[in-house]
Coordinates of C-alpha atoms in Angstrom, one line a residue:
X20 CA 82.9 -202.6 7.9
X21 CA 80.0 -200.6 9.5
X22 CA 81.2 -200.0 13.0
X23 CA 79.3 -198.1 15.3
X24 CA 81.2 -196.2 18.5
X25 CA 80.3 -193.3 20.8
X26 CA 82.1 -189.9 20.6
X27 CA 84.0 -190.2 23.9
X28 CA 87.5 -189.1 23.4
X29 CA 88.2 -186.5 21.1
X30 CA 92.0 -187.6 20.3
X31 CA 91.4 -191.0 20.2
X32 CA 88.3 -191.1 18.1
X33 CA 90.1 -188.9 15.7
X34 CA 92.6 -191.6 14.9
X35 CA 90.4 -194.3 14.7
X36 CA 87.8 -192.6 12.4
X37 CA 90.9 -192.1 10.0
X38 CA 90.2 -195.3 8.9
X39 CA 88.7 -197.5 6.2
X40 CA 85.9 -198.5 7.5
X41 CA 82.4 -196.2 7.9
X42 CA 82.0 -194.9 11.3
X43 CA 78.7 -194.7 12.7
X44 CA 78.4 -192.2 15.6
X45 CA 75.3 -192.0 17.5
X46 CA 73.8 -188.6 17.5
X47 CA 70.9 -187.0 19.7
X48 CA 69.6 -183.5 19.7
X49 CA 70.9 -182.2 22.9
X50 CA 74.5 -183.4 21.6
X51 CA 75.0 -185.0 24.9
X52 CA 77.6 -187.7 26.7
X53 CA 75.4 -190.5 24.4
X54 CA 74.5 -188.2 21.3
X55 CA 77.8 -185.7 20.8
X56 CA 77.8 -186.8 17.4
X57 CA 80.7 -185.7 15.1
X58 CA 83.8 -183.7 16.6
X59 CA 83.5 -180.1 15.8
X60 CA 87.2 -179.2 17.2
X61 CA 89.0 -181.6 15.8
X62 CA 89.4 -182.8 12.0
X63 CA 87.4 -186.1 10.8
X64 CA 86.9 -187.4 7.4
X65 CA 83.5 -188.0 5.9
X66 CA 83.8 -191.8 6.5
X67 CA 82.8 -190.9 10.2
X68 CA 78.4 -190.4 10.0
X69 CA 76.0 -189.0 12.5
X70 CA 73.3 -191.5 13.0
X71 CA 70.3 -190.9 15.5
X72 CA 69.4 -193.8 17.5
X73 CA 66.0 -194.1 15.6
X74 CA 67.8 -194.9 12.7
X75 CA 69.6 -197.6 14.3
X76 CA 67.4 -200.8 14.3
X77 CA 67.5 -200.9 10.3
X78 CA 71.3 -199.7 10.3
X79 CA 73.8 -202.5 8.9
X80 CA 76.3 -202.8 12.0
X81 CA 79.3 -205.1 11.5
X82 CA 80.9 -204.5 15.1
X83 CA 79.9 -202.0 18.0
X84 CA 83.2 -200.3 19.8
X85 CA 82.1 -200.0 23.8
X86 CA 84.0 -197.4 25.7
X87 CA 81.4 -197.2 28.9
X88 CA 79.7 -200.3 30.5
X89 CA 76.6 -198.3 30.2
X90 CA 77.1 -198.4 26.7
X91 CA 75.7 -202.9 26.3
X92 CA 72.6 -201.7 27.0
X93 CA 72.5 -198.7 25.4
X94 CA 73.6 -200.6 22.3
X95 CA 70.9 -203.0 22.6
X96 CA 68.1 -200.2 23.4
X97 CA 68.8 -198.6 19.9
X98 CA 70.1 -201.1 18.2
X99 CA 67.7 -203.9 19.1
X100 CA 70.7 -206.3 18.9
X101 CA 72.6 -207.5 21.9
X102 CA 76.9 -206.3 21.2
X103 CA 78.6 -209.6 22.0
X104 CA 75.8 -212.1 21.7
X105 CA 73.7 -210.5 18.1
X106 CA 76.9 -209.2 17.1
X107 CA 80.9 -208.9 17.8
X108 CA 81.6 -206.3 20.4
X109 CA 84.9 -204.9 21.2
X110 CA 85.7 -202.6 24.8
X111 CA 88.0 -200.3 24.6
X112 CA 90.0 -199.1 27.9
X113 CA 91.3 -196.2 27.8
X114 CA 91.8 -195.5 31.3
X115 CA 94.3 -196.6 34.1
X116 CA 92.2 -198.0 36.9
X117 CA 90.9 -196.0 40.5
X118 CA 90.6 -197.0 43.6
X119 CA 92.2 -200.0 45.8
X120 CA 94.7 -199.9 42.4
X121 CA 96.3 -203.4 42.6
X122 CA 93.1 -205.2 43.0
X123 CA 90.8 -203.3 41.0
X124 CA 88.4 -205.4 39.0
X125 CA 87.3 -204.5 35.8
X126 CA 83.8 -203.6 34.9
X127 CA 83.8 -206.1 31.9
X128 CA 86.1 -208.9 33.9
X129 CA 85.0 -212.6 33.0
X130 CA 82.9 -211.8 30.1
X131 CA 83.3 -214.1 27.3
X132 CA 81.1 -212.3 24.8
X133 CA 84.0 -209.4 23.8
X134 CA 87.4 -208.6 24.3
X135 CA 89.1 -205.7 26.0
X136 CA 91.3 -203.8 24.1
X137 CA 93.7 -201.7 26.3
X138 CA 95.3 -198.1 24.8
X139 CA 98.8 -199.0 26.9
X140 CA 100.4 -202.1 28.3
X141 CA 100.7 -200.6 31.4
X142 CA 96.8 -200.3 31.9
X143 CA 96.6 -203.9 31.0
X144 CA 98.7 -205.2 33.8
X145 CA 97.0 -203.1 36.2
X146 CA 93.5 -203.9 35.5
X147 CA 91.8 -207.0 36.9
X148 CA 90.3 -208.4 33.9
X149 CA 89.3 -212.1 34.8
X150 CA 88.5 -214.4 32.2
X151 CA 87.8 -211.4 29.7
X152 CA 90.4 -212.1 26.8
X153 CA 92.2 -208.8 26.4
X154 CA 94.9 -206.7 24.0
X155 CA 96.7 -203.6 23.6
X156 CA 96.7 -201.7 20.8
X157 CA 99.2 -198.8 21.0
X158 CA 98.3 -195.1 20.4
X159 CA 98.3 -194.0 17.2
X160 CA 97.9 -189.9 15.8
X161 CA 97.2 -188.1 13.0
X162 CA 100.8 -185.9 12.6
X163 CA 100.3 -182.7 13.1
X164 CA 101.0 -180.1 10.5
X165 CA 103.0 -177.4 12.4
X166 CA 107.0 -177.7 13.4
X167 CA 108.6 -177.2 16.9
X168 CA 110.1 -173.4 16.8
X169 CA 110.6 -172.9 20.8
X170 CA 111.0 -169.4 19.8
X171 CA 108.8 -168.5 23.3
X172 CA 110.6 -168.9 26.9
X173 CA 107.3 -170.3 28.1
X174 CA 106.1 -174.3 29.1
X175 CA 103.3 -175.4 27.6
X176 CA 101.0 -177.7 29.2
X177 CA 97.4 -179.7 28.3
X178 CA 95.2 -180.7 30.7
X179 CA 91.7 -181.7 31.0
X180 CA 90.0 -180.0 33.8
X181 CA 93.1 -179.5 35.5
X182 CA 90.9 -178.0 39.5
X183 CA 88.3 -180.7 39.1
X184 CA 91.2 -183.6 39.0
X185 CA 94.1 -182.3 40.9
X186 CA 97.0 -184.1 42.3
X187 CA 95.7 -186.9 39.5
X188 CA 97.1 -184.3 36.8
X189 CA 99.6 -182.7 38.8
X190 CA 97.7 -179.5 39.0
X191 CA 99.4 -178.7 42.4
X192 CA 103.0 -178.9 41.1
X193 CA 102.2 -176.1 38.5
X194 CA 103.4 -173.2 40.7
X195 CA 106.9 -174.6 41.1
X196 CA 107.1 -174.3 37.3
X197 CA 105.4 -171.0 36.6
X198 CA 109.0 -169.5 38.8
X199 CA 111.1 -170.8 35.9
X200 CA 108.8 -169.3 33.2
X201 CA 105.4 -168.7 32.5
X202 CA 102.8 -171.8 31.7
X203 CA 100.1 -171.8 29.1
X204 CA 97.7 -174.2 30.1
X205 CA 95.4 -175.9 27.0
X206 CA 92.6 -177.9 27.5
X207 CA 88.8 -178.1 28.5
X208 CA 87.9 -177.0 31.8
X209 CA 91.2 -175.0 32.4
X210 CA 89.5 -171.4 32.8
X211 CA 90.3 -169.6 36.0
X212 CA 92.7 -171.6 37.1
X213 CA 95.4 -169.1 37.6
X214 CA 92.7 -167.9 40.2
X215 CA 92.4 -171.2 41.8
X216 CA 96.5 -171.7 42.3
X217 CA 97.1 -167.9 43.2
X218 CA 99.0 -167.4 40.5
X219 CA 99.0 -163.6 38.8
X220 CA 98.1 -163.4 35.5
X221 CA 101.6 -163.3 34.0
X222 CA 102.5 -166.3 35.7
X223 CA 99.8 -169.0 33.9
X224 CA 97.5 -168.0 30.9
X225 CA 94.4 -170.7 30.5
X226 CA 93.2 -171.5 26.9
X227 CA 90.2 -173.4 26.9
X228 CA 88.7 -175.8 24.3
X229 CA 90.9 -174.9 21.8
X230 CA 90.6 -176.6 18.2
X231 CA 93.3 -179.0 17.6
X232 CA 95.0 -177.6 15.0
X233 CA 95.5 -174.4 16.7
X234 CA 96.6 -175.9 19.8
X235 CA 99.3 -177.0 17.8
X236 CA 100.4 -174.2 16.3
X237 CA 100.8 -172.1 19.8
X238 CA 102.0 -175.6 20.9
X239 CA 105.4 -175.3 18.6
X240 CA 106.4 -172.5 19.6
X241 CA 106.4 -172.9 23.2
X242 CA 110.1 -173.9 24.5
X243 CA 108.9 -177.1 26.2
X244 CA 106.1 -179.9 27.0
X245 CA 105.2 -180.5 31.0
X246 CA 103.9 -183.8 31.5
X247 CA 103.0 -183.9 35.1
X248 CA 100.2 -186.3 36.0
X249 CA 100.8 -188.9 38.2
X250 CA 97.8 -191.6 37.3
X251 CA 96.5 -191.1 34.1
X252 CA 96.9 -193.4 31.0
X253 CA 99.2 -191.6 28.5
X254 CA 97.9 -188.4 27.0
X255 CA 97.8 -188.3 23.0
X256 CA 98.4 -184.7 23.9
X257 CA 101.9 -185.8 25.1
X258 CA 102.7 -188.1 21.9
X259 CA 101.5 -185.5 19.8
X260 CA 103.6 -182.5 21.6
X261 CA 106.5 -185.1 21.0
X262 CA 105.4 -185.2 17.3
X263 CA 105.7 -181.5 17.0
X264 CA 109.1 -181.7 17.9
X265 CA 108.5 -180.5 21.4
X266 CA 111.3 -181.3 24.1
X267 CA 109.4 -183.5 27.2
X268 CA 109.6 -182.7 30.6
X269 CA 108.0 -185.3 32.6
X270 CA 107.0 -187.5 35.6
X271 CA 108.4 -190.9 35.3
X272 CA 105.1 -192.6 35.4
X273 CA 102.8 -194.8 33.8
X274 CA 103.4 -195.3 30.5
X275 CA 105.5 -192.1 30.1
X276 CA 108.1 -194.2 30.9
X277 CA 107.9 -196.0 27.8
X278 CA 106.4 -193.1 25.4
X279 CA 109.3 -190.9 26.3
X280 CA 113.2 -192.2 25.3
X281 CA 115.8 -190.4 27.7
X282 CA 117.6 -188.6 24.6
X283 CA 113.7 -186.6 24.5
X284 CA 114.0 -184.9 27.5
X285 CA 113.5 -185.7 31.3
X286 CA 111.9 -188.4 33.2
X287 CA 111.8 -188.3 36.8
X288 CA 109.8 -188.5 40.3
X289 CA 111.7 -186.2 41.9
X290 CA 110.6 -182.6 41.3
X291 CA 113.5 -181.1 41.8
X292 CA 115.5 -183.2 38.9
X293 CA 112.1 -181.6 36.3
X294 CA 112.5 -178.2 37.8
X295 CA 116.2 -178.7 36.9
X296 CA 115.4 -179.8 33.7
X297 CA 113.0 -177.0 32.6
X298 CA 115.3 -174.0 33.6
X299 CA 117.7 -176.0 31.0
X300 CA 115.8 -176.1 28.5
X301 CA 114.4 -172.3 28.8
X302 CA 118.1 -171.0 29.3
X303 CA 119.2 -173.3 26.7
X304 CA 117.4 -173.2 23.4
X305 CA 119.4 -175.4 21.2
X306 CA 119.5 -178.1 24.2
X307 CA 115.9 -177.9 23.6
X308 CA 115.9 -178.6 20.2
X309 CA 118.1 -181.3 20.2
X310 CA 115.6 -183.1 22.9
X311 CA 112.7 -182.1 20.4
X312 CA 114.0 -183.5 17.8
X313 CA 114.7 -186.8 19.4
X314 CA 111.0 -186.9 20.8
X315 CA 109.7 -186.1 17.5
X316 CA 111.6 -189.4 15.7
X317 CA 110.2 -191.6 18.9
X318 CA 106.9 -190.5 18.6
X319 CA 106.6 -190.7 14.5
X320 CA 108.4 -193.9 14.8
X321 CA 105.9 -195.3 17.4
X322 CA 102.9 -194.2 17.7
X323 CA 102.5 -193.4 13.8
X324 CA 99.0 -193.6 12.2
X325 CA 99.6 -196.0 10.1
X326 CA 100.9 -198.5 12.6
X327 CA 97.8 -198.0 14.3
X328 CA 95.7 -198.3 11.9
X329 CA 97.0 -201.6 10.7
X330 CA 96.6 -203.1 14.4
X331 CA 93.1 -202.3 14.7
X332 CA 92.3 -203.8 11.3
X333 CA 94.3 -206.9 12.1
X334 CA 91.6 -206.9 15.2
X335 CA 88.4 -206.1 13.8
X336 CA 89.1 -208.6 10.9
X337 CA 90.0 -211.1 14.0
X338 CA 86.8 -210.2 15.7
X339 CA 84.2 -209.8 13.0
X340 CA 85.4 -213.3 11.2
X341 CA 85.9 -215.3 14.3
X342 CA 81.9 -214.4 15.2
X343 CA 80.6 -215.4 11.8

């Protein structure tokens, strides 16, 4: 199939695009939030092209992939073809809902002209979808390519702008770990925050936009994973720390809870039962990578690529068929 999507998440994109289809992804000069165009930190195959919008009208499309409302009509501005009436449309969710959280309505509720695929079953339940049929198709990564080592008494953590989104990511619990060891913080957006939490230096070391495959590698050889947002849909960064081998210290929510199998590491919401279990693991090395271990199995088991893979197929086979 010829399916066009938006570059909009990074991780995510990166596992779809590792399919057998050919991607189509929207490019513009300025390589902005509707023209980024191809990753250039992460690793995509060639099946995954740059197309500018001009080229669009006369572009065979089998199926558009909507992660924005805004996207409909952006669709149908290039593409001169309505997604869901001209041609089968899928949404994909990858978000836990804001606001009044219970009752939260979903931008694409009672639509019968796509379907919403959610990224977690716990996003589902939450959102208010209406009449809009919906699905979840798990997670799914590429593995990455280093092993856990644990060889440095540090926590790593990744966070996407960790000062703009705050007690969302659990920004403000950082301190209490940087007293057990020091953090390095991965992610966009994470420079200076050392500065904004009054930490010293030696306390929390930011590294911004690094390229996957790197982050990995400094990844595996932390001593453990800190997972400490409170409402966010589950991070690939977590699966793929898990994948590494990486023991999991976390807050028991969202989908965490499901992602993360006691024998991994620790699940809590108290604080004090995740301070408790970091100083383990940083005094206790082979505790650490007997949790690893057990998080790595999970995570390969579960949220494999191939699994994934074969669920969206299944779907976009469903999708495409059923329209025509």
């Amino acid at each position: 199939m010829n399916i066009l999507l938006w570059h909009v998440h990074g991780s995510w994109t990166t596992s779809f695009v590792h399919g057998a289809h050919r991607y189509l992804i929207p490019t513009t000069p300025d390589r902005g939030p509707y023209g980024l165009g191809r990753a250039r930190t992460y690793p995509w195959p060639d099946s995954a092209v740059e197309v500018s919008p001009e080229e669009l009208p006369g572009t065979d499309v089998d199926l558009v992939i909507l992660q924005r409302p805004e996207e409909i009509d952006r669709a149908e501005e290039w593409l001169r073809r309505r997604p869901g009436r001209d041609l089968p449309a899928i949404y994909v969710e990858h978000n836990t809902p804001k606001g009044d959280v219970p009752n939260t309505r979903h931008p694409m509720a009672d639509r019968d002209d796509l379907l919403i695929a959610h990224v977690t079953g716990f996003n589902q339940i939450f959102w208010d979808t209406g009449a809009t049929r919906t699905t979840v198709v798990d997670h799914g990564i590429v593995a990455p390519s280093v092993s856990y080592t644990g060889e440095l008494d540090r926590l790593a953590v990744v966070i996407n702008e960790p000062v703009r989104r705050g007690r969302v990511t659990g920004t403000d619990l950082l301190p209490q770990f940087a007293e057990i060891a020091p953090l390095d913080v991965f992610g966009m957006g994470v420079a200076g925050l050392a500065d904004h939490l009054g930490l010293p230096a030696d306390r929390l070391t930011s590294h911004d936009d690094v390229p996957q495959d790197r982050m990995h590698a400094e990844l595996a050889r932390r001593r453990a994973y800190l997972h400490l947002c409170r409402w966010t849909s589950l991070g690939l960064s977590l699966i793929e720390a898990m994948a590494i081998g990486m023991p999991v210290v976390a807050l028991a929510t969202t989908e965490a809870v499901m992602a993360v199998p006691p024998e991994a590491g620790t699940l809590a919401t108290r604080t004090d039962t995740l301070l408790d279990a970091a100083r383990r693991f940083i005094s206790e090395p082979a505790t650490a990578r007997q949790a690893g271990a057990a998080a790595r199995t999970a995570a390969r088991d579960r949220y494999g690529l191939d699994r994934f893979l074969a669920d969206w197929d299944r779907l976009l086979e469903e999708e495409v068929c059923g329209s025509r």
